[in-house]
mmCIF file of C-alpha atoms and ligand atoms in Angstrom:
data_model
loop_
_atom_site.group_PDB
_atom_site.id
_atom_site.type_symbol
_atom_site.label_atom_id
_atom_site.label_comp_id
_atom_site.label_asym_id
_atom_site.label_seq_id
_atom_site.Cartn_x
_atom_site.Cartn_y
_atom_site.Cartn_z
ATOM 1 C CA MET A 58 107.208 78.218 76.361
ATOM 2 C CA LYS A 59 107.617 80.633 79.272
ATOM 3 C CA ILE A 60 105.568 83.829 79.532
ATOM 4 C CA LEU A 61 105.925 86.548 82.146
ATOM 5 C CA VAL A 62 102.731 88.447 83.009
ATOM 6 C CA ILE A 63 103.534 91.779 84.649
ATOM 7 C CA LEU A 64 100.612 93.225 86.618
ATOM 8 C CA THR A 65 100.847 96.977 86.951
ATOM 9 C CA GLY A 66 97.247 97.631 88.062
ATOM 10 C CA GLY A 67 94.097 99.063 86.499
ATOM 11 C CA THR A 68 90.616 97.592 86.341
ATOM 12 C CA ILE A 69 91.904 94.220 85.158
ATOM 13 C CA SER A 70 93.640 93.663 88.480
ATOM 14 C CA MET A 71 90.800 94.908 90.674
ATOM 15 C CA VAL A 72 88.071 93.040 92.530
ATOM 16 C CA ARG A 73 84.909 94.423 94.047
ATOM 17 C CA ASN A 74 84.942 94.742 97.806
ATOM 18 C CA PRO A 75 81.713 92.916 98.831
ATOM 19 C CA GLU A 76 81.295 95.191 101.859
ATOM 20 C CA ASN A 77 81.095 98.573 100.113
ATOM 21 C CA GLY A 78 81.109 97.724 96.395
ATOM 22 C CA ALA A 79 84.290 99.751 95.750
ATOM 23 C CA LEU A 80 87.063 98.403 93.557
ATOM 24 C CA ARG A 81 90.326 97.445 95.219
ATOM 25 C CA PRO A 82 93.481 95.741 93.921
ATOM 26 C CA ALA A 83 93.210 91.967 93.745
ATOM 27 C CA ASP A 84 95.962 89.986 95.388
ATOM 28 C CA LEU A 85 97.687 87.394 93.273
ATOM 29 C CA ASP A 86 95.749 84.424 94.677
ATOM 30 C CA THR A 87 92.394 86.079 94.046
ATOM 31 C CA PHE A 88 93.506 86.836 90.507
ATOM 32 C CA LYS A 89 94.587 83.249 89.931
ATOM 33 C CA ALA A 90 91.289 81.966 91.303
ATOM 34 C CA PHE A 91 89.324 83.994 88.726
ATOM 35 C CA VAL A 92 91.419 82.852 85.764
ATOM 36 C CA PRO A 93 92.258 79.196 86.459
ATOM 37 C CA GLU A 94 92.825 78.630 82.695
ATOM 38 C CA LEU A 95 96.129 80.423 83.126
ATOM 39 C CA PHE A 96 97.580 77.465 84.914
ATOM 40 C CA ALA A 97 95.942 74.796 82.793
ATOM 41 C CA ALA A 98 97.604 76.052 79.585
ATOM 42 C CA ASP A 99 100.493 73.990 78.238
ATOM 43 C CA MET A 100 102.953 76.755 78.898
ATOM 44 C CA SER A 101 104.586 78.088 81.981
ATOM 45 C CA ILE A 102 103.184 81.419 83.130
ATOM 46 C CA ASP A 103 104.703 83.477 85.908
ATOM 47 C CA MET A 104 103.003 86.542 87.310
ATOM 48 C CA LEU A 105 104.879 89.503 88.663
ATOM 49 C CA PRO A 106 102.719 92.129 90.400
ATOM 50 C CA PHE A 107 103.890 95.693 90.952
ATOM 51 C CA ASP A 108 103.776 96.738 94.570
ATOM 52 C CA PRO A 109 101.561 98.664 94.932
ATOM 53 C CA LEU A 110 99.303 98.075 91.948
ATOM 54 C CA ILE A 111 98.414 101.424 90.417
ATOM 55 C CA ASP A 112 95.490 103.006 88.661
ATOM 56 C CA SER A 113 96.889 104.043 85.299
ATOM 57 C CA SER A 114 95.971 107.695 85.959
ATOM 58 C CA ASP A 115 98.883 107.633 88.415
ATOM 59 C CA VAL A 116 101.378 106.138 85.964
ATOM 60 C CA ASN A 117 104.286 108.440 85.125
ATOM 61 C CA PRO A 118 107.577 108.119 83.221
ATOM 62 C CA ARG A 119 109.232 106.538 86.276
ATOM 63 C CA ASP A 120 106.700 103.711 85.999
ATOM 64 C CA TRP A 121 107.412 103.379 82.260
ATOM 65 C CA ALA A 122 111.065 102.929 83.191
ATOM 66 C CA LYS A 123 110.117 100.330 85.802
ATOM 67 C CA MET A 124 108.057 98.377 83.237
ATOM 68 C CA ALA A 125 110.809 98.512 80.620
ATOM 69 C CA THR A 126 113.477 97.536 83.161
ATOM 70 C CA THR A 127 111.358 94.586 84.330
ATOM 71 C CA VAL A 128 111.156 93.288 80.743
ATOM 72 C CA TYR A 129 114.870 93.967 80.219
ATOM 73 C CA ASN A 130 115.924 92.160 83.412
ATOM 74 C CA ASN A 131 113.811 89.116 82.554
ATOM 75 C CA TYR A 132 114.411 89.146 78.805
ATOM 76 C CA ASP A 133 116.527 85.982 78.619
ATOM 77 C CA LYS A 134 114.371 84.033 81.059
ATOM 78 C CA TYR A 135 111.094 84.283 79.125
ATOM 79 C CA ASP A 136 109.848 83.789 75.568
ATOM 80 C CA GLY A 137 107.289 86.588 75.722
ATOM 81 C CA PHE A 138 105.766 89.243 77.972
ATOM 82 C CA VAL A 139 102.247 90.412 78.776
ATOM 83 C CA ILE A 140 101.749 93.683 80.631
ATOM 84 C CA LEU A 141 98.419 94.177 82.419
ATOM 85 C CA HIS A 142 97.681 97.875 82.679
ATOM 86 C CA GLY A 143 94.779 100.256 83.298
ATOM 87 C CA THR A 144 93.155 101.307 80.067
ATOM 88 C CA ASP A 145 93.164 105.067 80.748
ATOM 89 C CA THR A 146 96.835 105.663 79.982
ATOM 90 C CA MET A 147 97.729 102.314 78.431
ATOM 91 C CA SER A 148 98.479 103.848 75.039
ATOM 92 C CA TYR A 149 101.016 106.234 76.608
ATOM 93 C CA SER A 150 102.838 103.462 78.512
ATOM 94 C CA ALA A 151 102.726 101.031 75.612
ATOM 95 C CA SER A 152 104.072 103.716 73.247
ATOM 96 C CA ALA A 153 106.847 104.534 75.705
ATOM 97 C CA MET A 154 107.781 100.861 75.912
ATOM 98 C CA SER A 155 108.212 100.716 72.125
ATOM 99 C CA PHE A 156 110.883 103.456 72.335
ATOM 100 C CA MET A 157 112.502 102.274 75.570
ATOM 101 C CA LEU A 158 113.122 98.696 74.395
ATOM 102 C CA GLN A 159 115.318 98.929 71.299
ATOM 103 C CA ASN A 160 116.021 95.836 69.118
ATOM 104 C CA LEU A 161 113.136 93.893 70.580
ATOM 105 C CA ASN A 162 112.701 90.431 69.089
ATOM 106 C CA LYS A 163 110.183 89.010 71.529
ATOM 107 C CA ALA A 164 106.540 89.980 71.979
ATOM 108 C CA VAL A 165 105.536 92.517 74.623
ATOM 109 C CA VAL A 166 101.721 92.607 74.645
ATOM 110 C CA PHE A 167 99.765 95.155 76.661
ATOM 111 C CA THR A 168 96.211 94.436 77.711
ATOM 112 C CA GLY A 169 93.625 95.416 80.312
ATOM 113 C CA SER A 170 89.868 95.348 80.661
ATOM 114 C CA GLN A 171 86.805 97.553 80.931
ATOM 115 C CA LEU A 172 85.273 95.435 83.711
ATOM 116 C CA PRO A 173 87.199 94.037 86.673
ATOM 117 C CA VAL A 174 88.344 90.456 86.666
ATOM 118 C CA GLY A 175 85.750 88.288 88.421
ATOM 119 C CA VAL A 176 82.709 90.302 87.313
ATOM 120 C CA LEU A 177 80.294 88.080 85.388
ATOM 121 C CA ARG A 178 80.527 89.820 81.982
ATOM 122 C CA SER A 179 84.143 90.867 82.398
ATOM 123 C CA ASP A 180 86.297 91.177 79.296
ATOM 124 C CA ALA A 181 89.395 90.550 81.431
ATOM 125 C CA LYS A 182 89.689 86.821 80.908
ATOM 126 C CA GLU A 183 89.381 86.930 77.118
ATOM 127 C CA ASN A 184 91.799 89.834 76.743
ATOM 128 C CA LEU A 185 94.367 88.226 79.005
ATOM 129 C CA LEU A 186 94.222 84.760 77.446
ATOM 130 C CA THR A 187 94.389 86.168 73.892
ATOM 131 C CA ALA A 188 97.353 88.362 74.843
ATOM 132 C CA ILE A 189 99.168 85.346 76.301
ATOM 133 C CA GLU A 190 98.537 83.282 73.189
ATOM 134 C CA ILE A 191 99.913 86.088 71.010
ATOM 135 C CA ALA A 192 102.963 86.580 73.244
ATOM 136 C CA ALA A 193 103.727 82.881 72.845
ATOM 137 C CA ALA A 194 102.975 82.624 69.102
ATOM 138 C CA ARG A 195 105.783 81.202 66.945
ATOM 139 C CA ASP A 196 106.048 80.528 63.209
ATOM 140 C CA SER A 197 107.103 77.145 61.790
ATOM 141 C CA ASP A 198 110.778 78.112 62.215
ATOM 142 C CA GLY A 199 110.216 78.912 65.860
ATOM 143 C CA ASN A 200 110.457 82.684 65.397
ATOM 144 C CA CYS A 201 108.253 85.043 67.387
ATOM 145 C CA ILE A 202 105.314 86.154 65.201
ATOM 146 C CA VAL A 203 104.847 89.632 66.723
ATOM 147 C CA PRO A 204 108.277 90.798 67.926
ATOM 148 C CA GLU A 205 107.198 94.309 68.832
ATOM 149 C CA VAL A 206 105.273 96.151 71.534
ATOM 150 C CA SER A 207 101.592 95.643 70.815
ATOM 151 C CA LEU A 208 98.222 96.216 72.446
ATOM 152 C CA CYS A 209 95.580 93.511 72.474
ATOM 153 C CA PHE A 210 91.955 94.400 73.182
ATOM 154 C CA GLU A 211 88.603 92.872 72.319
ATOM 155 C CA GLY A 212 89.949 90.505 69.682
ATOM 156 C CA LYS A 213 92.254 92.967 67.919
ATOM 157 C CA LEU A 214 95.982 93.366 68.095
ATOM 158 C CA PHE A 215 97.437 96.787 67.316
ATOM 159 C CA ARG A 216 100.895 98.269 67.113
ATOM 160 C CA ALA A 217 101.052 99.850 70.580
ATOM 161 C CA ASN A 218 102.393 103.229 69.502
ATOM 162 C CA ARG A 219 99.515 103.658 67.019
ATOM 163 C CA THR A 220 96.741 103.263 69.581
ATOM 164 C CA THR A 221 94.364 105.634 71.349
ATOM 165 C CA LYS A 222 91.721 104.905 73.960
ATOM 166 C CA LYS A 223 88.545 105.870 72.148
ATOM 167 C CA ASN A 224 85.726 104.554 74.289
ATOM 168 C CA ALA A 225 85.023 104.638 78.030
ATOM 169 C CA GLU A 226 81.923 102.470 77.753
ATOM 170 C CA HIS A 227 82.249 99.763 75.141
ATOM 171 C CA PHE A 228 84.490 96.725 75.287
ATOM 172 C CA GLU A 229 86.073 97.850 72.032
ATOM 173 C CA ALA A 230 87.998 100.559 73.873
ATOM 174 C CA PHE A 231 91.010 101.090 71.591
ATOM 175 C CA GLU A 232 91.560 102.119 68.020
ATOM 176 C CA SER A 233 94.534 102.459 65.726
ATOM 177 C CA PHE A 234 93.254 105.172 63.410
ATOM 178 C CA ASN A 235 96.195 105.424 61.049
ATOM 179 C CA TYR A 236 97.524 101.867 60.882
ATOM 180 C CA PRO A 237 95.639 98.585 60.350
ATOM 181 C CA ALA A 238 95.383 95.898 63.043
ATOM 182 C CA LEU A 239 98.357 93.502 63.195
ATOM 183 C CA ALA A 240 96.076 90.568 63.980
ATOM 184 C CA LYS A 241 92.444 89.688 64.553
ATOM 185 C CA ALA A 242 91.297 86.991 66.932
ATOM 186 C CA GLY A 243 88.168 84.999 66.199
ATOM 187 C CA VAL A 244 88.087 81.212 66.356
ATOM 188 C CA HIS A 245 91.665 81.470 65.058
ATOM 189 C CA ILE A 246 94.120 84.311 65.377
ATOM 190 C CA HIS A 247 94.896 85.740 61.930
ATOM 191 C CA TYR A 248 98.184 87.603 61.734
ATOM 192 C CA HIS A 249 98.847 90.218 59.052
ATOM 193 C CA HIS A 250 102.544 89.504 58.656
ATOM 194 C CA GLY A 251 103.148 92.298 56.157
ATOM 195 C CA LEU A 252 102.125 94.876 58.761
ATOM 196 C CA ILE A 253 104.264 93.589 61.620
ATOM 197 C CA HIS A 254 107.599 95.245 62.397
ATOM 198 C CA TYR A 255 110.491 92.767 62.295
ATOM 199 C CA PRO A 256 113.941 93.676 63.633
ATOM 200 C CA GLU A 257 116.593 94.267 60.981
ATOM 201 C CA GLY A 258 119.296 92.303 62.747
ATOM 202 C CA LYS A 259 117.975 89.491 64.839
ATOM 203 C CA SER A 260 121.149 89.103 66.819
ATOM 204 C CA LEU A 261 121.333 92.716 67.992
ATOM 205 C CA PRO A 262 121.226 92.899 71.776
ATOM 206 C CA LEU A 263 118.267 94.496 73.526
ATOM 207 C CA ILE A 264 119.044 98.097 74.503
ATOM 208 C CA LEU A 265 117.202 99.856 77.309
ATOM 209 C CA HIS A 266 116.499 103.616 77.256
ATOM 210 C CA THR A 267 114.935 104.826 80.470
ATOM 211 C CA LYS A 268 115.933 108.479 80.671
ATOM 212 C CA THR A 269 113.107 110.950 80.181
ATOM 213 C CA ASP A 270 112.649 114.698 80.357
ATOM 214 C CA ARG A 271 109.176 115.715 81.513
ATOM 215 C CA ARG A 272 109.454 119.340 80.448
ATOM 216 C CA VAL A 273 106.962 118.745 77.665
ATOM 217 C CA ALA A 274 103.548 120.358 77.109
ATOM 218 C CA VAL A 275 100.526 119.703 74.917
ATOM 219 C CA LEU A 276 99.142 122.963 73.554
ATOM 220 C CA LYS A 277 95.724 122.358 72.057
ATOM 221 C CA LEU A 278 94.483 125.147 69.809
ATOM 222 C CA PHE A 279 90.890 126.344 70.104
ATOM 223 C CA PRO A 280 89.005 129.263 68.565
ATOM 224 C CA GLY A 281 89.683 132.317 70.725
ATOM 225 C CA ILE A 282 92.970 131.132 72.228
ATOM 226 C CA THR A 283 94.755 134.123 73.792
ATOM 227 C CA GLU A 284 98.285 135.465 73.589
ATOM 228 C CA PRO A 285 98.896 135.366 77.383
ATOM 229 C CA LEU A 286 97.994 131.679 77.501
ATOM 230 C CA VAL A 287 100.318 130.714 74.624
ATOM 231 C CA LYS A 288 103.025 132.970 76.047
ATOM 232 C CA ALA A 289 102.709 131.404 79.519
ATOM 233 C CA ILE A 290 103.251 127.929 78.077
ATOM 234 C CA LEU A 291 106.063 128.815 75.687
ATOM 235 C CA SER A 292 107.996 130.992 78.114
ATOM 236 C CA SER A 293 107.980 128.405 80.907
ATOM 237 C CA ASP A 294 110.895 126.035 81.463
ATOM 238 C CA ILE A 295 109.812 123.891 78.565
ATOM 239 C CA LYS A 296 111.858 121.741 76.150
ATOM 240 C CA GLY A 297 109.206 120.283 73.880
ATOM 241 C CA VAL A 298 105.702 121.247 72.804
ATOM 242 C CA ILE A 299 103.074 119.214 70.996
ATOM 243 C CA LEU A 300 101.001 121.749 69.108
ATOM 244 C CA GLU A 301 97.571 120.246 68.479
ATOM 245 C CA THR A 302 96.346 121.960 65.343
ATOM 246 C CA TYR A 303 93.276 121.821 63.125
ATOM 247 C CA GLY A 304 92.718 119.561 60.114
ATOM 248 C CA SER A 305 95.855 118.951 58.075
ATOM 249 C CA GLY A 306 97.964 120.958 60.537
ATOM 250 C CA ASN A 307 96.470 124.443 60.414
ATOM 251 C CA ALA A 308 96.596 127.227 62.984
ATOM 252 C CA PRO A 309 95.297 130.804 63.275
ATOM 253 C CA SER A 310 97.182 133.321 61.163
ATOM 254 C CA CYS A 311 97.660 136.109 63.763
ATOM 255 C CA GLU A 312 101.172 137.487 63.946
ATOM 256 C CA TRP A 313 101.684 137.253 67.724
ATOM 257 C CA PHE A 314 101.155 133.514 67.514
ATOM 258 C CA TYR A 315 103.920 132.947 64.946
ATOM 259 C CA LEU A 316 106.310 135.327 66.670
ATOM 260 C CA LEU A 317 105.890 133.434 69.951
ATOM 261 C CA LEU A 318 106.467 130.090 68.223
ATOM 262 C CA ALA A 319 109.495 131.324 66.263
ATOM 263 C CA ASP A 320 110.999 132.816 69.419
ATOM 264 C CA ALA A 321 110.548 129.552 71.342
ATOM 265 C CA VAL A 322 112.144 127.566 68.490
ATOM 266 C CA LYS A 323 115.107 129.977 68.532
ATOM 267 C CA ARG A 324 115.522 129.319 72.261
ATOM 268 C CA GLY A 325 115.830 125.594 71.493
ATOM 269 C CA VAL A 326 112.274 124.463 72.214
ATOM 270 C CA VAL A 327 111.207 121.610 69.950
ATOM 271 C CA ILE A 328 107.672 122.163 68.636
ATOM 272 C CA VAL A 329 105.834 119.454 66.712
ATOM 273 C CA ASN A 330 102.610 119.918 64.786
ATOM 274 C CA LYS A 331 100.042 117.207 65.562
ATOM 275 C CA THR A 332 96.572 117.351 64.072
ATOM 276 C CA GLN A 333 93.531 117.228 66.362
ATOM 277 C CA CYS A 334 91.943 114.821 63.864
ATOM 278 C CA ASP A 335 92.199 111.143 64.733
ATOM 279 C CA THR A 336 92.692 110.034 61.159
ATOM 280 C CA GLY A 337 95.016 111.529 58.539
ATOM 281 C CA SER A 338 98.286 113.362 58.498
ATOM 282 C CA VAL A 339 99.726 116.832 59.017
ATOM 283 C CA GLU A 340 100.635 118.457 55.694
ATOM 284 C CA MET A 341 102.311 121.753 56.464
ATOM 285 C CA GLY A 342 102.300 124.074 53.514
ATOM 286 C CA ARG A 343 99.079 122.778 52.049
ATOM 287 C CA TYR A 344 97.342 125.937 53.248
ATOM 288 C CA GLU A 345 98.856 129.369 53.735
ATOM 289 C CA VAL A 346 97.936 129.220 57.460
ATOM 290 C CA SER A 347 100.231 126.271 58.029
ATOM 291 C CA MET A 348 103.030 127.709 55.871
ATOM 292 C CA ASN A 349 103.557 130.150 58.743
ATOM 293 C CA LEU A 350 104.188 127.255 61.115
ATOM 294 C CA LEU A 351 106.874 125.936 58.789
ATOM 295 C CA ARG A 352 108.518 129.366 58.684
ATOM 296 C CA ALA A 353 108.485 129.497 62.488
ATOM 297 C CA GLY A 354 110.460 126.223 62.595
ATOM 298 C CA VAL A 355 107.647 123.929 63.727
ATOM 299 C CA LEU A 356 108.187 120.261 62.804
ATOM 300 C CA SER A 357 105.596 117.937 61.298
ATOM 301 C CA GLY A 358 104.177 115.115 63.413
ATOM 302 C CA TYR A 359 102.720 113.473 60.280
ATOM 303 C CA ASP A 360 100.120 110.920 61.420
ATOM 304 C CA ILE A 361 101.537 110.144 64.878
ATOM 305 C CA THR A 362 99.235 109.940 67.916
ATOM 306 C CA THR A 363 99.590 112.432 70.758
ATOM 307 C CA GLU A 364 100.326 109.503 73.085
ATOM 308 C CA ALA A 365 103.226 108.235 70.978
ATOM 309 C CA LEU A 366 104.555 111.734 70.319
ATOM 310 C CA LEU A 367 104.538 112.640 74.002
ATOM 311 C CA ALA A 368 106.408 109.466 74.969
ATOM 312 C CA LYS A 369 108.859 109.811 72.059
ATOM 313 C CA MET A 370 109.582 113.447 72.888
ATOM 314 C CA MET A 371 110.153 112.814 76.594
ATOM 315 C CA ILE A 372 112.462 109.881 75.865
ATOM 316 C CA LEU A 373 114.480 111.636 73.113
ATOM 317 C CA LEU A 374 114.876 114.778 75.244
ATOM 318 C CA GLY A 375 115.998 112.551 78.131
ATOM 319 C CA GLU A 376 118.440 110.575 75.993
ATOM 320 C CA TYR A 377 119.992 113.493 74.082
ATOM 321 C CA PRO A 378 119.741 116.515 76.415
ATOM 322 C CA ASN A 379 122.581 118.335 74.681
ATOM 323 C CA ASP A 380 121.865 117.458 71.079
ATOM 324 C CA ILE A 381 118.685 119.194 70.003
ATOM 325 C CA GLU A 382 119.411 118.564 66.299
ATOM 326 C CA LYS A 383 119.471 114.822 66.926
ATOM 327 C CA VAL A 384 116.171 115.052 68.820
ATOM 328 C CA LYS A 385 114.638 116.932 65.884
ATOM 329 C CA LEU A 386 115.977 114.478 63.321
ATOM 330 C CA LYS A 387 114.590 111.505 65.220
ATOM 331 C CA LEU A 388 111.241 113.236 65.681
ATOM 332 C CA GLN A 389 111.052 113.667 61.909
ATOM 333 C CA ASN A 390 111.653 109.990 61.246
ATOM 334 C CA SER A 391 109.875 106.833 62.271
ATOM 335 C CA ILE A 392 111.847 104.786 64.807
ATOM 336 C CA VAL A 393 109.593 101.746 65.261
ATOM 337 C CA GLY A 394 106.718 102.330 62.867
ATOM 338 C CA GLU A 395 104.999 104.974 64.994
ATOM 339 C CA MET A 396 104.238 107.222 62.005
ATOM 340 C CA THR A 397 104.083 107.277 58.242
ATOM 341 C CA VAL A 398 106.398 109.793 56.627
ATOM 342 C CA SER A 399 105.285 109.813 53.029
ATOM 343 C CA ASP A 400 107.158 111.566 50.211
ATOM 344 C CA GLU A 401 103.941 113.410 49.477
ATOM 345 C CA HIS A 402 104.158 115.064 52.893
ATOM 346 C CA ARG A 403 107.921 115.397 52.835
ATOM 347 C CA ARG A 404 108.011 117.595 49.752
ATOM 348 C CA TYR A 405 107.337 120.666 51.866
ATOM 349 C CA PHE A 406 110.699 120.434 53.638
HETATM 350 N N1 LIG B 46 91.073 103.842 85.913
HETATM 351 C C1 LIG B 46 91.423 102.566 85.364
HETATM 352 C C2 LIG B 46 92.884 102.628 84.971
HETATM 353 O O1 LIG B 46 93.201 103.111 83.915
HETATM 354 C C3 LIG B 46 90.542 102.255 84.213
HETATM 355 C C4 LIG B 46 90.812 100.941 83.527
HETATM 356 O O2 LIG B 46 91.695 100.177 83.828
HETATM 357 O O3 LIG B 46 90.049 100.647 82.585
HETATM 358 O O4 LIG B 46 93.712 102.214 85.724
#
């Protein structure tokens, strides 16, 4: 079994500088010295560090493309992949990976840590070793058990594009609010096979999508939001907008707001309604105030996370720059299990 561990940066790849106490990137040898178990396991593990290692606050779509291309270029040489990443934007990168790597049938497991590797109570070792075990896991027929992009943290494995960083303090830093965990690790790792996404055709070749369009904005509604602010965002050189609404997808009922949205939609801007609530789904049309959004041509984001929606939008706009209808259609459907489109919610279309 051969596993490739790709180190992109973040706390998990940092060590404390004994002179001033500040965190700095660990070199590969230091990293190996702190986790000797890596090389005692009965599998072959290679480590590939990014140069330079980056704090995940600096990660951008070019880095997503670099991560996806690294997996793609090494796909036939390894049985599974682990990506070490800073926790701050891990859910964005891991979501992007799930859209960039089409027809995946090997595991790509993201993990990181809240405390740097080498610190006495660090969660780095446990997260890394569990992620490696999951990346290597095979059923009795030798098939990969989790052939999708996932995120492993503090004993839980989630579908990557369902996750959100929820806690800056506790070790349990991630949550998947709208989809159950794919596996739980205690003494044994228990996989919930019925929840895992399996490719339809195993023999389909891996396809890489790395084009992105960054002209995307997140417009979060708040009581008292003003017309000039909304106008400034919608009249800029923008291609896609994530409209973060209240509750089941509601927004204020003032006319200027709907006219601005309808005008932007007419100009070809894709606007998707995403609730500010962590749990639950957008249901446009349930209340009169969201009926107006429907009339303006705003699409439903159902129960998708902002992280997954942002990555999906950037990638679709990059892949189909001249086919806005295709972008809209794909945004309204789940590609790799990133959202639940129930008939109950669909009836409003
Ligand atoms: N700032 C760090 C990062 O996201 C935090 C972490 O890794 O937990 O890169």
